[in-house]
PDB file of C-alpha atoms in Angstrom:
ATOM      1  CA  UNK Q  21       0.000   0.000   0.000  1.00 43.00           C
ATOM      2  CA  UNK Q  22       3.014   2.364   0.131  1.00 48.00           C
ATOM      3  CA  UNK Q  23       2.264   3.688  -3.382  1.00 67.00           C
ATOM      4  CA  UNK Q  24      -0.857   5.507  -2.205  1.00 72.00           C
ATOM      5  CA  UNK Q  25      -0.896   8.787  -0.297  1.00 76.00           C
ATOM      6  CA  UNK Q  26      -2.883   9.283   2.882  1.00 78.00           C
ATOM      7  CA  UNK Q  27      -5.441  11.325   0.909  1.00 79.00           C
ATOM      8  CA  UNK Q  28      -5.875   8.521  -1.632  1.00 78.00           C
ATOM      9  CA  UNK Q  29      -6.336   5.899   1.089  1.00 80.00           C
ATOM     10  CA  UNK Q  30      -8.966   8.007   2.853  1.00 81.00           C
ATOM     11  CA  UNK Q  31     -10.749   8.460  -0.495  1.00 80.00           C
ATOM     12  CA  UNK Q  32     -10.707   4.664  -1.064  1.00 79.00           C
ATOM     13  CA  UNK Q  33     -12.245   3.966   2.364  1.00 81.00           C
ATOM     14  CA  UNK Q  34     -14.852   6.725   1.945  1.00 81.00           C
ATOM     15  CA  UNK Q  35     -15.868   5.500  -1.506  1.00 78.00           C
ATOM     16  CA  UNK Q  36     -16.115   1.900  -0.301  1.00 80.00           C
ATOM     17  CA  UNK Q  37     -18.594   2.754   2.428  1.00 80.00           C
ATOM     18  CA  UNK Q  38     -20.493   5.285   0.249  1.00 80.00           C
ATOM     19  CA  UNK Q  39     -21.100   2.569  -2.348  1.00 76.00           C
ATOM     20  CA  UNK Q  40     -22.506   0.219   0.324  1.00 77.00           C
ATOM     21  CA  UNK Q  41     -19.331  -1.862   0.412  1.00 68.00           C
ATOM     22  CA  UNK Q  42     -19.195  -2.473  -3.338  1.00 76.00           C
ATOM     23  CA  UNK Q  43     -15.672  -3.244  -4.565  1.00 78.00           C
ATOM     24  CA  UNK Q  44     -16.414  -2.800  -8.269  1.00 77.00           C
ATOM     25  CA  UNK Q  45     -18.152   0.561  -7.777  1.00 79.00           C
ATOM     26  CA  UNK Q  46     -15.290   1.755  -5.550  1.00 77.00           C
ATOM     27  CA  UNK Q  47     -12.682   0.838  -8.161  1.00 77.00           C
ATOM     28  CA  UNK Q  48     -14.765   2.564 -10.869  1.00 78.00           C
ATOM     29  CA  UNK Q  49     -14.972   5.770  -8.785  1.00 77.00           C
ATOM     30  CA  UNK Q  50     -11.229   5.667  -8.119  1.00 75.00           C
ATOM     31  CA  UNK Q  51     -10.420   5.292 -11.805  1.00 75.00           C
ATOM     32  CA  UNK Q  52     -12.763   8.190 -12.587  1.00 77.00           C
ATOM     33  CA  UNK Q  53     -10.860  10.408 -10.137  1.00 76.00           C
ATOM     34  CA  UNK Q  54      -7.284   9.190 -10.706  1.00 72.00           C
ATOM     35  CA  UNK Q  55      -7.506   8.264 -14.397  1.00 69.00           C
ATOM     36  CA  UNK Q  56      -8.340   5.069 -16.245  1.00 60.00           C
ATOM     37  CA  UNK Q  57      -4.709   3.910 -16.138  1.00 58.00           C
ATOM     38  CA  UNK Q  58      -4.810   3.887 -12.354  1.00 65.00           C
ATOM     39  CA  UNK Q  59      -3.514   0.559 -11.064  1.00 69.00           C
ATOM     40  CA  UNK Q  60      -6.123   0.351  -8.277  1.00 72.00           C
ATOM     41  CA  UNK Q  61      -7.742  -3.098  -8.236  1.00 76.00           C
ATOM     42  CA  UNK Q  62     -10.494  -4.656  -6.182  1.00 78.00           C
ATOM     43  CA  UNK Q  63      -7.897  -6.732  -4.277  1.00 80.00           C
ATOM     44  CA  UNK Q  64      -6.061  -3.516  -3.304  1.00 79.00           C
ATOM     45  CA  UNK Q  65      -9.304  -1.972  -2.038  1.00 78.00           C
ATOM     46  CA  UNK Q  66     -10.177  -5.177  -0.152  1.00 81.00           C
ATOM     47  CA  UNK Q  67      -6.739  -5.259   1.576  1.00 82.00           C
ATOM     48  CA  UNK Q  68      -7.034  -1.613   2.641  1.00 80.00           C
ATOM     49  CA  UNK Q  69     -10.588  -2.104   3.977  1.00 80.00           C
ATOM     50  CA  UNK Q  70      -9.514  -5.237   5.918  1.00 83.00           C
ATOM     51  CA  UNK Q  71      -6.606  -3.287   7.419  1.00 83.00           C
ATOM     52  CA  UNK Q  72      -8.969  -0.455   8.335  1.00 81.00           C
ATOM     53  CA  UNK Q  73     -11.422  -2.853  10.010  1.00 80.00           C
ATOM     54  CA  UNK Q  74      -8.684  -4.727  11.926  1.00 81.00           C
ATOM     55  CA  UNK Q  75      -6.518  -1.794  13.055  1.00 82.00           C
ATOM     56  CA  UNK Q  76      -8.763   1.243  12.665  1.00 77.00           C
ATOM     57  CA  UNK Q  77      -5.994   2.837  10.614  1.00 79.00           C
ATOM     58  CA  UNK Q  78      -5.095   3.267   6.970  1.00 77.00           C
ATOM     59  CA  UNK Q  79      -1.369   3.613   7.633  1.00 77.00           C
ATOM     60  CA  UNK Q  80       1.149   0.850   6.998  1.00 73.00           C
ATOM     61  CA  UNK Q  81       2.481  -0.959  10.034  1.00 67.00           C
ATOM     62  CA  UNK Q  82       6.056  -0.181  10.989  1.00 66.00           C
ATOM     63  CA  UNK Q  83       8.392  -3.045  10.172  1.00 60.00           C
ATOM     64  CA  UNK Q  84      11.192  -3.897  12.525  1.00 59.00           C
ATOM     65  CA  UNK Q  85      14.651  -4.789  11.303  1.00 58.00           C
ATOM     66  CA  UNK Q  86      16.987  -3.278   8.755  1.00 55.00           C
ATOM     67  CA  UNK Q  87      15.516  -0.959   6.141  1.00 55.00           C
ATOM     68  CA  UNK Q  88      15.586  -2.235   2.581  1.00 59.00           C
ATOM     69  CA  UNK Q  89      18.283  -0.521   0.529  1.00 66.00           C
ATOM     70  CA  UNK Q  90      17.621  -1.886  -2.955  1.00 78.00           C
ATOM     71  CA  UNK Q  91      15.218   0.966  -3.757  1.00 82.00           C
ATOM     72  CA  UNK Q  92      17.493   3.669  -2.392  1.00 86.00           C
ATOM     73  CA  UNK Q  93      17.684   7.103  -3.992  1.00 87.00           C
ATOM     74  CA  UNK Q  94      21.133   6.223  -5.378  1.00 89.00           C
ATOM     75  CA  UNK Q  95      19.801   3.083  -7.085  1.00 90.00           C
ATOM     76  CA  UNK Q  96      16.776   4.948  -8.424  1.00 90.00           C
ATOM     77  CA  UNK Q  97      19.033   7.638  -9.932  1.00 91.00           C
ATOM     78  CA  UNK Q  98      21.371   4.997 -11.381  1.00 91.00           C
ATOM     79  CA  UNK Q  99      18.399   3.271 -13.040  1.00 91.00           C
ATOM     80  CA  UNK Q 100      17.068   6.624 -14.331  1.00 91.00           C
ATOM     81  CA  UNK Q 101      20.455   7.395 -15.956  1.00 92.00           C
ATOM     82  CA  UNK Q 102      20.705   3.872 -17.355  1.00 91.00           C
ATOM     83  CA  UNK Q 103      17.237   4.168 -18.954  1.00 90.00           C
ATOM     84  CA  UNK Q 104      18.144   7.554 -20.469  1.00 90.00           C
ATOM     85  CA  UNK Q 105      21.305   6.062 -22.032  1.00 90.00           C
ATOM     86  CA  UNK Q 106      19.782   2.825 -23.368  1.00 88.00           C
ATOM     87  CA  UNK Q 107      15.998   2.391 -23.011  1.00 87.00           C
ATOM     88  CA  UNK Q 108      16.002  -0.888 -24.981  1.00 85.00           C
ATOM     89  CA  UNK Q 109      18.246  -2.899 -22.621  1.00 87.00           C
ATOM     90  CA  UNK Q 110      16.481  -5.875 -21.024  1.00 86.00           C
ATOM     91  CA  UNK Q 111      15.797  -6.006 -17.283  1.00 88.00           C
ATOM     92  CA  UNK Q 112      18.144  -8.969 -16.908  1.00 89.00           C
ATOM     93  CA  UNK Q 113      21.095  -7.191 -18.527  1.00 90.00           C
ATOM     94  CA  UNK Q 114      20.372  -3.889 -16.779  1.00 89.00           C
ATOM     95  CA  UNK Q 115      20.167  -5.667 -13.401  1.00 89.00           C
ATOM     96  CA  UNK Q 116      23.582  -7.228 -14.032  1.00 89.00           C
ATOM     97  CA  UNK Q 117      25.078  -3.889 -15.099  1.00 89.00           C
ATOM     98  CA  UNK Q 118      23.755  -2.036 -12.042  1.00 89.00           C
ATOM     99  CA  UNK Q 119      24.218  -4.936  -9.588  1.00 87.00           C
ATOM    100  CA  UNK Q 120      20.554  -4.821  -8.515  1.00 89.00           C
ATOM    101  CA  UNK Q 121      18.226  -7.812  -8.336  1.00 89.00           C
ATOM    102  CA  UNK Q 122      15.749  -8.199 -11.221  1.00 89.00           C
ATOM    103  CA  UNK Q 123      12.732  -7.889  -8.925  1.00 89.00           C
ATOM    104  CA  UNK Q 124      14.073  -4.703  -7.289  1.00 90.00           C
ATOM    105  CA  UNK Q 125      14.864  -3.226 -10.689  1.00 90.00           C
ATOM    106  CA  UNK Q 126      11.330  -4.054 -11.877  1.00 90.00           C
ATOM    107  CA  UNK Q 127       9.895  -2.270  -8.818  1.00 90.00           C
ATOM    108  CA  UNK Q 128      12.099   0.787  -9.387  1.00 91.00           C
ATOM    109  CA  UNK Q 129      11.053   0.983 -13.037  1.00 91.00           C
ATOM    110  CA  UNK Q 130       7.328   0.640 -12.401  1.00 89.00           C
ATOM    111  CA  UNK Q 131       6.722   2.054  -8.908  1.00 88.00           C
ATOM    112  CA  UNK Q 132       9.408   4.718  -8.521  1.00 89.00           C
ATOM    113  CA  UNK Q 133      10.007   5.884 -12.096  1.00 90.00           C
ATOM    114  CA  UNK Q 134       6.472   5.055 -13.335  1.00 90.00           C
ATOM    115  CA  UNK Q 135       7.780   3.569 -16.593  1.00 90.00           C
ATOM    116  CA  UNK Q 136       6.187   0.943 -18.820  1.00 87.00           C
ATOM    117  CA  UNK Q 137       7.606  -1.551 -21.322  1.00 86.00           C
ATOM    118  CA  UNK Q 138       6.580  -0.924 -24.923  1.00 84.00           C
ATOM    119  CA  UNK Q 139       6.939  -3.222 -27.920  1.00 80.00           C
ATOM    120  CA  UNK Q 140       8.716  -2.248 -31.098  1.00 77.00           C
ATOM    121  CA  UNK Q 141       6.429  -1.838 -34.119  1.00 76.00           C
ATOM    122  CA  UNK Q 142       7.501  -3.556 -37.321  1.00 72.00           C
ATOM    123  CA  UNK Q 143       6.600  -1.973 -40.634  1.00 78.00           C
ATOM    124  CA  UNK Q 144       7.389  -2.887 -44.193  1.00 75.00           C
ATOM    125  CA  UNK Q 145      10.245  -0.865 -45.678  1.00 79.00           C
ATOM    126  CA  UNK Q 146       8.804   0.806 -48.787  1.00 81.00           C
ATOM    127  CA  UNK Q 147      10.729   1.468 -51.989  1.00 84.00           C
ATOM    128  CA  UNK Q 148       9.878   4.250 -54.477  1.00 86.00           C
ATOM    129  CA  UNK Q 149       8.501   1.675 -56.955  1.00 88.00           C
ATOM    130  CA  UNK Q 150       6.206  -0.069 -54.440  1.00 87.00           C
ATOM    131  CA  UNK Q 151       3.230   2.286 -54.863  1.00 87.00           C
ATOM    132  CA  UNK Q 152       3.048   1.741 -58.633  1.00 89.00           C
ATOM    133  CA  UNK Q 153       3.329  -2.054 -58.226  1.00 89.00           C
ATOM    134  CA  UNK Q 154       0.528  -2.117 -55.650  1.00 86.00           C
ATOM    135  CA  UNK Q 155      -1.700  -0.013 -57.877  1.00 90.00           C
ATOM    136  CA  UNK Q 156      -1.029  -2.318 -60.827  1.00 90.00           C
ATOM    137  CA  UNK Q 157      -1.867  -5.398 -58.713  1.00 84.00           C
ATOM    138  CA  UNK Q 158      -5.128  -3.884 -57.436  1.00 83.00           C
ATOM    139  CA  UNK Q 159      -6.212  -3.028 -60.963  1.00 86.00           C
ATOM    140  CA  UNK Q 160      -5.415  -6.597 -62.086  1.00 83.00           C
ATOM    141  CA  UNK Q 161      -7.454  -8.079 -59.207  1.00 78.00           C
ATOM    142  CA  UNK Q 162     -10.378  -5.823 -60.082  1.00 79.00           C
ATOM    143  CA  UNK Q 163     -10.266  -7.074 -63.686  1.00 81.00           C
ATOM    144  CA  UNK Q 164     -10.279 -10.706 -62.490  1.00 78.00           C
ATOM    145  CA  UNK Q 165     -13.490 -10.198 -60.486  1.00 74.00           C
ATOM    146  CA  UNK Q 166     -15.379 -10.557 -63.769  1.00 71.00           C
ATOM    147  CA  UNK Q 167     -14.820 -14.317 -63.555  1.00 73.00           C
ATOM    148  CA  UNK Q 168     -17.220 -15.906 -61.060  1.00 71.00           C
ATOM    149  CA  UNK Q 169     -14.871 -18.633 -59.812  1.00 75.00           C
ATOM    150  CA  UNK Q 170     -11.744 -16.459 -59.542  1.00 74.00           C
ATOM    151  CA  UNK Q 171     -11.828 -16.254 -55.722  1.00 68.00           C
ATOM    152  CA  UNK Q 172     -12.066 -20.071 -55.417  1.00 72.00           C
ATOM    153  CA  UNK Q 173      -8.756 -20.403 -57.246  1.00 75.00           C
ATOM    154  CA  UNK Q 174      -6.794 -18.397 -54.678  1.00 73.00           C
ATOM    155  CA  UNK Q 175      -4.762 -20.641 -52.363  1.00 75.00           C
ATOM    156  CA  UNK Q 176      -3.919 -19.558 -48.817  1.00 69.00           C
ATOM    157  CA  UNK Q 177      -1.297 -21.583 -46.943  1.00 73.00           C
ATOM    158  CA  UNK Q 178       0.392 -21.557 -43.543  1.00 72.00           C
ATOM    159  CA  UNK Q 179       4.134 -21.031 -43.371  1.00 68.00           C
ATOM    160  CA  UNK Q 180       6.986 -20.151 -41.040  1.00 67.00           C
ATOM    161  CA  UNK Q 181       9.887 -17.864 -41.926  1.00 65.00           C
ATOM    162  CA  UNK Q 182      13.388 -18.087 -40.498  1.00 68.00           C
ATOM    163  CA  UNK Q 183      15.087 -14.739 -41.148  1.00 69.00           C
ATOM    164  CA  UNK Q 184      18.808 -14.555 -41.943  1.00 71.00           C
ATOM    165  CA  UNK Q 185      19.308 -10.778 -41.625  1.00 68.00           C
ATOM    166  CA  UNK Q 186      19.029  -9.997 -37.880  1.00 64.00           C
ATOM    167  CA  UNK Q 187      15.242  -9.886 -37.748  1.00 63.00           C
ATOM    168  CA  UNK Q 188      13.825  -8.162 -34.619  1.00 60.00           C
ATOM    169  CA  UNK Q 189      11.671 -10.432 -32.453  1.00 62.00           C
ATOM    170  CA  UNK Q 190       9.049  -8.081 -30.974  1.00 61.00           C
ATOM    171  CA  UNK Q 191       8.307 -10.519 -28.137  1.00 63.00           C
ATOM    172  CA  UNK Q 192      11.856 -10.184 -26.768  1.00 62.00           C
ATOM    173  CA  UNK Q 193      12.349  -6.471 -27.413  1.00 67.00           C
ATOM    174  CA  UNK Q 194      10.918  -3.877 -25.001  1.00 72.00           C
ATOM    175  CA  UNK Q 195      11.619  -0.158 -24.690  1.00 74.00           C
ATOM    176  CA  UNK Q 196      11.154   1.404 -21.261  1.00 76.00           C
ATOM    177  CA  UNK Q 197       9.610   4.856 -21.032  1.00 77.00           C
ATOM    178  CA  UNK Q 198       6.897   6.939 -19.401  1.00 79.00           C
ATOM    179  CA  UNK Q 199       5.164   7.262 -22.786  1.00 79.00           C
ATOM    180  CA  UNK Q 200       5.065   4.999 -25.812  1.00 75.00           C
ATOM    181  CA  UNK Q 201       8.028   6.128 -27.964  1.00 72.00           C
ATOM    182  CA  UNK Q 202       6.340   4.755 -31.102  1.00 73.00           C
ATOM    183  CA  UNK Q 203       9.630   3.075 -31.997  1.00 71.00           C
ATOM    184  CA  UNK Q 204       9.443   1.739 -35.531  1.00 70.00           C
ATOM    185  CA  UNK Q 205      11.914  -0.642 -37.138  1.00 68.00           C
ATOM    186  CA  UNK Q 206      11.762  -0.841 -40.903  1.00 70.00           C
ATOM    187  CA  UNK Q 207      12.380  -4.211 -42.472  1.00 68.00           C
ATOM    188  CA  UNK Q 208      12.961  -5.150 -46.073  1.00 68.00           C
ATOM    189  CA  UNK Q 209      10.000  -6.408 -48.033  1.00 68.00           C
ATOM    190  CA  UNK Q 210      11.933  -9.426 -49.266  1.00 69.00           C
ATOM    191  CA  UNK Q 211      14.640 -10.176 -46.674  1.00 69.00           C
ATOM    192  CA  UNK Q 212      16.859 -13.226 -46.897  1.00 74.00           C
ATOM    193  CA  UNK Q 213      15.049 -16.069 -45.190  1.00 73.00           C
ATOM    194  CA  UNK Q 214      14.239 -19.743 -45.270  1.00 73.00           C
ATOM    195  CA  UNK Q 215      10.535 -20.589 -45.510  1.00 72.00           C
ATOM    196  CA  UNK Q 216       9.074 -23.830 -44.201  1.00 68.00           C
TER     197      UNK Q 216
END
């Protein structure tokens, strides 16, 4: 619950009891006030209400023992600088570079720096002659529509491509930022590849 201010916690409790103890309505009201991207969930509201009923307080309990140092201001600044230098580095590699655990780094990125991981968009690299070729193909298709059985002669098949030119796998590539950078990687229309 440490992400939420005292004012936000009071608002959560007030909304819960105003909506006759309805979790869904409380979450809806919270998202209306704090934005639709608010990460408030019904389980968060339920935990806060249970704490309020058990202790009569909305504050976190004090923990005994050594304070955690992985999310220190020095580590947060080091991560901020690292993101500014290379936003596309994976969490695993960045954690090794900064000597911070992966889970702590994930928390710093999301909870302290409020960053999100975005996928790279792949688009077809267009050549100057592509527009004319597409237009010519469309006109040819339109001419073929005169024949009634033309569409039944088109064959669609399933295939897999193994790229030989350093193809970007979008599933493994993330860019960290507070907003989507709309990173686009152009790829050749006919790259070297093996098709199965």
